[in-house]
Amino acid sequence: MFKRHKSLASERKREIFSRGATRSILKNDLRNFHCLSHFVLSAGPLKSIPVVKHSKTTHFEIEVLDAQTRKQICIVDKVIQTSTIHDVKQKFHKACPKWYPSRVGLQLERGGPFLKDYITIQSIATSSIVTLYFTDLGQQVSWTTVFLAEYTGPLLIYLLFYLRIPYIYDMKESSRRLRHPVVHVACFCHCIHYIRYLLETLFVHKVSAGHTPLKNLIKGCAFYWGFTSWIAYYINHPQYTPPSFGNRQVTISAINFLICEAGNHFINVILSHPNHTGVNACFPSPNYNPFTWMFFLVSCPNYTYEIGSWISFTVMTQTLPVGIFTLLMSIQMSLWAQKKHKIYLKKFNSYMHRKSAMIPFIL
C-alpha cells in the first residue's frame, strides 16, 4: 500500500514537472516570436531585389562609296543608333582629312537627295551595314557670309557712284550740272535698304548654320553688285533726267518706300520669334502693330513689303535699270512666296484658306 502511494506521488511529480517544462518552453517560444515580429515590423516592408537589365547598344557600320565610280572610300564603324549624318561626316573627315564636313554630300542612292545633317542613322538603316554614296560638294561658304557679301557690295558700290569719282564720270560736266534733289533722296533710300538688310542678317534673322557652294556666292554677288552698278550709274549721272512730276512724285514715292521698309522690318522680327520657327511652329498672327495686319491678307507679307519698296524706288527715280531689277525681283519673290504658301497650307490649313501668297486677292 505504501509502495502504491509512493508510485502515485512520483507520477504526480513527473506530471507537474512536465507541465512546468512545457510552460517554460511556451514562454520562450512566445518571447522568440514577439522578438521576431518586432524585428520584422521595425525593418519595414520587404523590397524585391531589382533585376539588372543589360542594355545592348546596336552599332552600325557605314560603308562610304564614291557616287560616280562606286568604289569604296572608307568604312565608318562603331556608329550608334542616335548618331546623325553630321556625326558620320565628322568621322568621315577624320578618316579622309582632305574633305571637310561642309563639302561632304551623302546619299542613300546615287542621284538621290542629299541627306540632312540632323537625320539619324537609325531612321535610314535597314541592317547593321549602311551604304552611303559620297559626293564632293566643292568649296563651301556659310549662309551668313553669302548674305553679308551680297548686301555690303551694293551699299559701297552705290556710294562710289554717288560721290562721282573721276574714273566714272567727266569731272567738268559733273561740276557744271547741279544735282536734282531726287539724287540725294535715292541715295538715302538705297543706303537705308541695304543697311537694314545687314543689321537684320546679324541681329534678327536666324540664319541657317549650313553651307552653300561658293558658286552660289559668286552668282548672288554678280547679280546684286551688277544691277547696283547699272542703277547707280544712271541715277548719279550728270545728265540724269528727274521724274516727270517733279518733287511731288519723289515725295510720295519716298514716303511709301520708307513705309514698306518699316513694314518689312517688323514682319522679319515677328518671323524670327521662336513661336514661328522649328517643329512646333505656329503661323504668325497680327498684333497691335499696324504693319503686321498684312498677315490677314497674305502669308508672306515680307515679300509684299519688299516689292512695294522697289516699286516705290522705281517710281521715285523713273529709270529703266531700276524697273528691270524690280521686275526680276518680283518674279523671284513670287516663286518663293508660292512655295512657302504651299508649305503653310499643309501645316496651318485652318489659317490659310482665305489668304493669298504675296499680293492680296491676286497672287
Short mmCIF file of C-alpha atoms in Angstrom, two decimals:
data_model
loop_
_atom_site.label_atom_id
_atom_site.label_comp_id
_atom_site.label_asym_id
_atom_site.label_seq_id
_atom_site.Cartn_x
_atom_site.Cartn_y
_atom_site.Cartn_z
CA MET A 1 0.00 0.00 0.00
CA PHE A 2 2.82 2.30 0.89
CA LYS A 3 4.56 1.44 -2.39
CA ARG A 4 1.44 2.31 -4.36
CA HIS A 5 1.15 5.78 -2.77
CA LYS A 6 4.81 6.33 -3.44
CA SER A 7 4.44 5.50 -7.13
CA LEU A 8 1.40 7.77 -7.38
CA ALA A 9 3.36 10.59 -5.78
CA SER A 10 6.26 10.10 -8.13
CA GLU A 11 3.94 10.11 -11.18
CA ARG A 12 2.30 13.32 -9.94
CA LYS A 13 5.71 14.95 -9.54
CA ARG A 14 6.60 13.93 -13.09
CA GLU A 15 3.35 15.38 -14.41
CA ILE A 16 3.89 18.65 -12.54
CA PHE A 17 7.48 18.82 -13.82
CA SER A 18 6.42 18.13 -17.39
CA ARG A 19 3.75 20.83 -17.19
CA GLY A 20 6.27 23.34 -15.87
CA ALA A 21 8.74 22.45 -18.61
CA THR A 22 6.03 22.82 -21.23
CA ARG A 23 5.04 26.23 -19.82
CA SER A 24 8.65 27.41 -19.86
CA ILE A 25 9.05 26.23 -23.46
CA LEU A 26 5.85 28.07 -24.48
CA LYS A 27 7.03 31.20 -22.71
CA ASN A 28 10.34 31.03 -24.53
CA ASP A 29 8.58 30.45 -27.88
CA LEU A 30 6.29 33.42 -27.26
CA ARG A 31 9.27 35.56 -26.40
CA ASN A 32 11.10 34.49 -29.54
CA PHE A 33 8.04 35.10 -31.74
CA HIS A 34 7.50 38.52 -30.18
CA CYS A 35 11.11 39.46 -30.83
CA LEU A 36 10.95 38.19 -34.40
CA SER A 37 7.72 40.06 -35.16
CA HIS A 38 9.12 43.25 -33.61
CA PHE A 39 12.24 42.94 -35.79
CA VAL A 40 10.20 42.41 -38.95
CA LEU A 41 7.94 45.40 -38.23
CA SER A 42 10.88 47.67 -37.50
CA ALA A 43 12.63 46.62 -40.69
CA GLY A 44 9.79 47.96 -42.88
CA PRO A 45 8.23 46.44 -45.99
CA LEU A 46 10.11 43.84 -47.87
CA LYS A 47 11.60 45.05 -51.16
CA SER A 48 12.13 42.91 -54.16
CA ILE A 49 15.65 42.73 -55.49
CA PRO A 50 15.80 44.75 -58.74
CA VAL A 51 16.58 42.79 -61.84
CA VAL A 52 19.65 44.13 -63.57
CA LYS A 53 18.98 44.60 -67.26
CA HIS A 54 21.90 44.58 -69.61
CA SER A 55 21.18 47.13 -72.39
CA LYS A 56 22.63 46.24 -75.73
CA THR A 57 23.60 49.20 -77.90
CA THR A 58 23.39 48.44 -81.59
CA HIS A 59 26.35 49.60 -83.61
CA PHE A 60 26.32 50.21 -87.34
CA GLU A 61 28.98 50.13 -89.99
CA ILE A 62 28.75 52.89 -92.59
CA GLU A 63 30.23 51.95 -95.93
CA VAL A 64 31.01 55.09 -97.93
CA LEU A 65 31.23 54.65 -101.71
CA ASP A 66 32.11 57.13 -104.43
CA ALA A 67 28.89 58.23 -106.13
CA GLN A 68 30.49 58.15 -109.58
CA THR A 69 32.77 55.13 -109.56
CA ARG A 70 31.05 53.14 -106.75
CA LYS A 71 34.47 52.40 -105.31
CA GLN A 72 34.76 52.09 -101.56
CA ILE A 73 36.33 55.16 -99.95
CA CYS A 74 36.24 54.11 -96.30
CA ILE A 75 34.20 52.33 -93.63
CA VAL A 76 32.99 54.25 -90.59
CA ASP A 77 32.47 51.76 -87.78
CA LYS A 78 31.06 51.85 -84.24
CA VAL A 79 28.24 54.22 -85.16
CA ILE A 80 25.44 54.13 -82.59
CA GLN A 81 21.71 54.46 -83.26
CA THR A 82 21.41 58.07 -82.15
CA SER A 83 24.28 59.25 -84.36
CA THR A 84 23.32 61.71 -87.09
CA ILE A 85 24.59 62.30 -90.59
CA HIS A 86 26.61 65.19 -89.18
CA ASP A 87 28.38 62.76 -86.82
CA VAL A 88 29.14 60.45 -89.74
CA LYS A 89 30.60 63.40 -91.69
CA GLN A 90 32.85 64.22 -88.75
CA LYS A 91 34.16 60.64 -88.60
CA PHE A 92 34.49 60.57 -92.38
CA HIS A 93 36.62 63.72 -92.17
CA LYS A 94 38.91 62.03 -89.63
CA ALA A 95 39.37 59.10 -91.99
CA CYS A 96 39.78 61.36 -95.06
CA PRO A 97 41.10 64.76 -93.84
CA LYS A 98 41.10 66.35 -97.30
CA TRP A 99 37.27 66.50 -97.31
CA TYR A 100 35.79 68.87 -94.75
CA PRO A 101 32.33 68.03 -93.34
CA SER A 102 30.79 71.08 -95.06
CA ARG A 103 31.72 69.82 -98.52
CA VAL A 104 30.68 66.18 -97.93
CA GLY A 105 27.39 65.18 -99.53
CA LEU A 106 25.94 61.78 -98.55
CA GLN A 107 23.13 59.98 -100.37
CA LEU A 108 21.27 56.73 -99.84
CA GLU A 109 21.06 56.22 -103.60
CA ARG A 110 23.10 57.53 -106.50
CA GLY A 111 21.42 60.65 -107.83
CA GLY A 112 19.11 60.87 -104.82
CA PRO A 113 18.71 63.83 -102.48
CA PHE A 114 21.49 64.66 -100.07
CA LEU A 115 20.79 63.59 -96.51
CA LYS A 116 20.26 66.40 -93.99
CA ASP A 117 22.71 66.66 -91.12
CA TYR A 118 20.01 66.10 -88.47
CA ILE A 119 18.82 62.73 -89.84
CA THR A 120 19.68 59.81 -87.53
CA ILE A 121 21.30 56.61 -88.73
CA GLN A 122 18.57 54.52 -87.08
CA SER A 123 15.92 56.14 -89.29
CA ILE A 124 17.62 55.13 -92.54
CA ALA A 125 19.24 51.81 -91.55
CA THR A 126 17.71 48.52 -92.69
CA SER A 127 20.58 46.38 -91.38
CA SER A 128 23.75 46.75 -89.35
CA ILE A 129 25.65 47.77 -92.50
CA VAL A 130 24.55 51.03 -94.17
CA THR A 131 25.83 52.03 -97.59
CA LEU A 132 26.07 55.73 -98.39
CA TYR A 133 27.26 57.44 -101.56
CA PHE A 134 29.70 60.33 -101.29
CA THR A 135 29.74 63.43 -103.49
CA ASP A 136 32.22 66.26 -103.17
CA LEU A 137 30.12 69.44 -102.94
CA GLY A 138 33.13 71.65 -103.61
CA GLN A 139 34.27 74.70 -101.70
CA GLN A 140 31.54 75.80 -99.26
CA VAL A 141 30.74 79.09 -97.54
CA SER A 142 28.33 79.86 -94.73
CA TRP A 143 24.97 81.50 -95.44
CA THR A 144 25.87 84.44 -93.22
CA THR A 145 28.92 85.12 -95.39
CA VAL A 146 26.76 84.95 -98.51
CA PHE A 147 24.22 87.48 -97.23
CA LEU A 148 26.82 89.88 -95.86
CA ALA A 149 28.74 89.84 -99.14
CA GLU A 150 25.61 90.29 -101.26
CA TYR A 151 24.39 93.29 -99.23
CA THR A 152 27.68 95.03 -98.40
CA GLY A 153 28.64 95.28 -102.07
CA PRO A 154 25.58 97.30 -103.22
CA LEU A 155 25.93 99.66 -100.27
CA LEU A 156 29.54 100.55 -101.10
CA ILE A 157 29.16 100.49 -104.88
CA TYR A 158 26.25 102.93 -104.85
CA LEU A 159 28.20 105.35 -102.64
CA LEU A 160 31.12 105.28 -105.07
CA PHE A 161 28.83 106.35 -107.91
CA TYR A 162 27.10 108.93 -105.70
CA LEU A 163 30.47 110.55 -104.91
CA ARG A 164 31.14 110.75 -108.67
CA ILE A 165 34.71 109.60 -108.57
CA PRO A 166 36.77 110.82 -111.59
CA TYR A 167 37.18 107.40 -113.16
CA ILE A 168 33.41 107.06 -113.75
CA TYR A 169 32.10 110.48 -114.88
CA ASP A 170 33.57 113.52 -116.61
CA MET A 171 34.56 115.95 -113.89
CA LYS A 172 33.90 119.09 -115.96
CA GLU A 173 30.38 118.00 -116.78
CA SER A 174 29.77 116.96 -113.18
CA SER A 175 30.86 120.35 -111.88
CA ARG A 176 28.67 122.27 -114.33
CA ARG A 177 25.41 120.45 -113.57
CA LEU A 178 23.67 120.68 -110.22
CA ARG A 179 22.11 117.52 -108.81
CA HIS A 180 18.37 117.22 -108.57
CA PRO A 181 17.06 116.53 -105.02
CA VAL A 182 15.88 113.08 -106.11
CA VAL A 183 19.54 112.00 -106.46
CA HIS A 184 20.16 112.64 -102.77
CA VAL A 185 16.85 111.07 -101.73
CA ALA A 186 17.55 107.98 -103.85
CA CYS A 187 20.99 107.56 -102.26
CA PHE A 188 19.46 107.85 -98.79
CA CYS A 189 16.73 105.28 -99.55
CA HIS A 190 19.17 102.86 -101.19
CA CYS A 191 21.53 103.01 -98.21
CA ILE A 192 18.65 102.57 -95.74
CA HIS A 193 17.52 99.46 -97.61
CA TYR A 194 20.86 97.65 -97.52
CA ILE A 195 21.83 98.82 -94.04
CA ARG A 196 18.56 97.27 -92.84
CA TYR A 197 19.48 94.06 -94.68
CA LEU A 198 22.89 93.91 -92.99
CA LEU A 199 21.58 94.63 -89.49
CA GLU A 200 18.79 92.07 -89.82
CA THR A 201 21.24 89.45 -91.05
CA LEU A 202 23.41 90.00 -87.98
CA PHE A 203 20.79 90.55 -85.27
CA VAL A 204 17.31 89.48 -86.44
CA HIS A 205 17.33 86.60 -88.90
CA LYS A 206 18.01 83.08 -87.66
CA VAL A 207 20.42 82.25 -90.45
CA SER A 208 20.90 78.54 -91.08
CA ALA A 209 24.14 77.08 -89.77
CA GLY A 210 24.54 75.20 -93.05
CA HIS A 211 26.73 75.99 -96.00
CA THR A 212 26.26 76.58 -99.69
CA PRO A 213 28.65 76.13 -102.65
CA LEU A 214 30.97 79.02 -103.40
CA LYS A 215 29.42 79.37 -106.86
CA ASN A 216 26.14 80.50 -105.27
CA LEU A 217 28.01 83.30 -103.53
CA ILE A 218 29.57 84.35 -106.83
CA LYS A 219 26.21 84.30 -108.65
CA GLY A 220 24.45 86.27 -105.89
CA CYS A 221 27.18 88.90 -105.73
CA ALA A 222 27.27 89.20 -109.52
CA PHE A 223 23.50 89.80 -109.61
CA TYR A 224 23.30 92.36 -106.79
CA TRP A 225 26.57 94.12 -107.49
CA GLY A 226 26.00 94.24 -111.24
CA PHE A 227 22.49 95.69 -111.01
CA THR A 228 23.59 98.18 -108.35
CA SER A 229 26.33 99.45 -110.65
CA TRP A 230 23.88 99.84 -113.50
CA ILE A 231 21.27 101.57 -111.33
CA ALA A 232 23.73 103.88 -109.59
CA TYR A 233 25.40 104.88 -112.86
CA TYR A 234 22.13 106.17 -114.33
CA ILE A 235 20.77 107.88 -111.22
CA ASN A 236 24.03 109.68 -110.37
CA HIS A 237 24.94 110.57 -113.97
CA PRO A 238 25.35 114.33 -114.62
CA GLN A 239 22.78 114.08 -117.43
CA TYR A 240 20.21 112.26 -115.34
CA THR A 241 16.64 113.37 -116.09
CA PRO A 242 14.46 113.92 -112.99
CA PRO A 243 10.96 112.36 -112.68
CA SER A 244 8.15 113.71 -114.84
CA PHE A 245 6.00 115.01 -111.96
CA GLY A 246 8.85 116.58 -110.05
CA ASN A 247 9.09 116.79 -106.29
CA ARG A 248 5.55 115.57 -105.71
CA GLN A 249 6.34 112.25 -107.37
CA VAL A 250 9.59 111.99 -105.42
CA THR A 251 8.00 112.83 -102.06
CA ILE A 252 5.08 110.41 -102.33
CA SER A 253 7.34 107.61 -103.55
CA ALA A 254 9.91 108.20 -100.82
CA ILE A 255 7.25 108.13 -98.09
CA ASN A 256 5.81 104.91 -99.48
CA PHE A 257 9.32 103.46 -99.69
CA LEU A 258 10.01 104.16 -96.01
CA ILE A 259 6.63 102.70 -95.01
CA CYS A 260 7.40 99.48 -96.87
CA GLU A 261 10.87 99.32 -95.32
CA ALA A 262 9.39 99.67 -91.83
CA GLY A 263 6.75 97.02 -92.59
CA ASN A 264 9.38 94.62 -93.90
CA HIS A 265 11.45 95.05 -90.75
CA PHE A 266 8.57 94.42 -88.34
CA ILE A 267 7.48 91.32 -90.30
CA ASN A 268 11.01 89.92 -90.16
CA VAL A 269 11.12 90.50 -86.41
CA ILE A 270 7.89 88.51 -85.97
CA LEU A 271 9.08 85.70 -88.23
CA SER A 272 12.27 85.35 -86.20
CA HIS A 273 10.29 84.75 -82.99
CA PRO A 274 10.73 81.23 -81.53
CA ASN A 275 6.98 80.50 -81.79
CA HIS A 276 7.17 80.75 -85.56
CA THR A 277 10.25 78.63 -86.18
CA GLY A 278 11.05 74.98 -85.57
CA VAL A 279 8.94 71.83 -85.50
CA ASN A 280 6.17 73.12 -83.21
CA ALA A 281 5.81 76.42 -85.05
CA CYS A 282 2.52 78.29 -85.28
CA PHE A 283 1.51 80.70 -88.02
CA PRO A 284 2.28 84.34 -87.17
CA SER A 285 -0.73 86.30 -86.01
CA PRO A 286 -1.18 90.07 -86.34
CA ASN A 287 -0.74 92.15 -83.21
CA TYR A 288 -1.17 95.78 -82.17
CA ASN A 289 1.43 96.87 -84.77
CA PRO A 290 -0.47 98.02 -87.92
CA PHE A 291 2.33 96.74 -90.16
CA THR A 292 1.57 93.17 -89.04
CA TRP A 293 -2.06 93.39 -90.15
CA MET A 294 -0.88 92.35 -93.60
CA PHE A 295 -0.95 88.78 -92.24
CA PHE A 296 -4.75 88.95 -92.54
CA LEU A 297 -4.37 89.09 -96.33
CA VAL A 298 -1.17 87.30 -97.36
CA SER A 299 1.02 84.55 -95.98
CA CYS A 300 4.34 86.22 -96.94
CA PRO A 301 3.96 89.95 -96.20
CA ASN A 302 7.73 90.41 -96.04
CA TYR A 303 7.86 89.81 -99.80
CA THR A 304 4.89 92.14 -100.27
CA TYR A 305 6.68 94.98 -98.50
CA GLU A 306 9.91 94.19 -100.34
CA ILE A 307 8.27 94.51 -103.74
CA GLY A 308 6.48 97.66 -102.54
CA SER A 309 9.85 99.21 -101.68
CA TRP A 310 11.31 98.55 -105.11
CA ILE A 311 8.19 99.73 -106.94
CA SER A 312 8.37 102.96 -104.94
CA PHE A 313 12.05 103.32 -105.77
CA THR A 314 11.28 102.75 -109.45
CA VAL A 315 8.59 105.44 -109.48
CA MET A 316 10.77 107.83 -107.49
CA THR A 317 13.82 107.58 -109.77
CA GLN A 318 11.95 106.81 -113.02
CA THR A 319 14.83 104.85 -114.53
CA LEU A 320 14.83 101.72 -116.70
CA PRO A 321 17.51 99.75 -114.77
CA VAL A 322 15.51 100.03 -111.53
CA GLY A 323 12.36 98.90 -113.34
CA ILE A 324 14.10 95.81 -114.75
CA PHE A 325 15.58 94.96 -111.36
CA THR A 326 12.15 95.34 -109.73
CA LEU A 327 10.57 93.05 -112.33
CA LEU A 328 13.16 90.33 -111.82
CA MET A 329 12.89 90.59 -108.04
CA SER A 330 9.09 90.39 -108.26
CA ILE A 331 9.25 87.21 -110.32
CA GLN A 332 11.75 85.58 -107.95
CA MET A 333 9.88 86.56 -104.80
CA SER A 334 6.55 85.42 -106.20
CA LEU A 335 8.10 81.97 -106.73
CA TRP A 336 9.43 81.95 -103.18
CA ALA A 337 6.09 83.13 -101.80
CA GLN A 338 4.10 80.46 -103.64
CA LYS A 339 6.48 77.76 -102.42
CA LYS A 340 6.15 78.92 -98.81
CA HIS A 341 2.40 79.31 -99.20
CA LYS A 342 2.07 75.64 -100.15
CA ILE A 343 4.07 74.65 -97.08
CA TYR A 344 1.86 76.84 -94.87
CA LEU A 345 -1.25 75.27 -96.36
CA LYS A 346 -0.08 71.83 -95.26
CA LYS A 347 0.91 72.92 -91.76
CA PHE A 348 -1.74 75.56 -90.99
CA ASN A 349 -4.68 74.71 -93.23
CA SER A 350 -7.26 76.31 -90.92
CA TYR A 351 -5.45 79.66 -91.06
CA MET A 352 -4.53 79.81 -94.72
CA HIS A 353 -7.67 79.07 -96.73
CA ARG A 354 -8.55 82.76 -97.18
CA LYS A 355 -5.05 84.12 -97.72
CA SER A 356 -3.02 84.85 -100.84
CA ALA A 357 0.69 84.14 -101.14
CA MET A 358 2.12 87.64 -101.73
CA ILE A 359 -0.32 90.05 -103.40
CA PRO A 360 -3.72 90.34 -101.69
CA PHE A 361 -6.57 88.73 -103.68
CA ILE A 362 -4.32 88.27 -106.73
CA LEU A 363 -1.27 86.07 -106.07
#
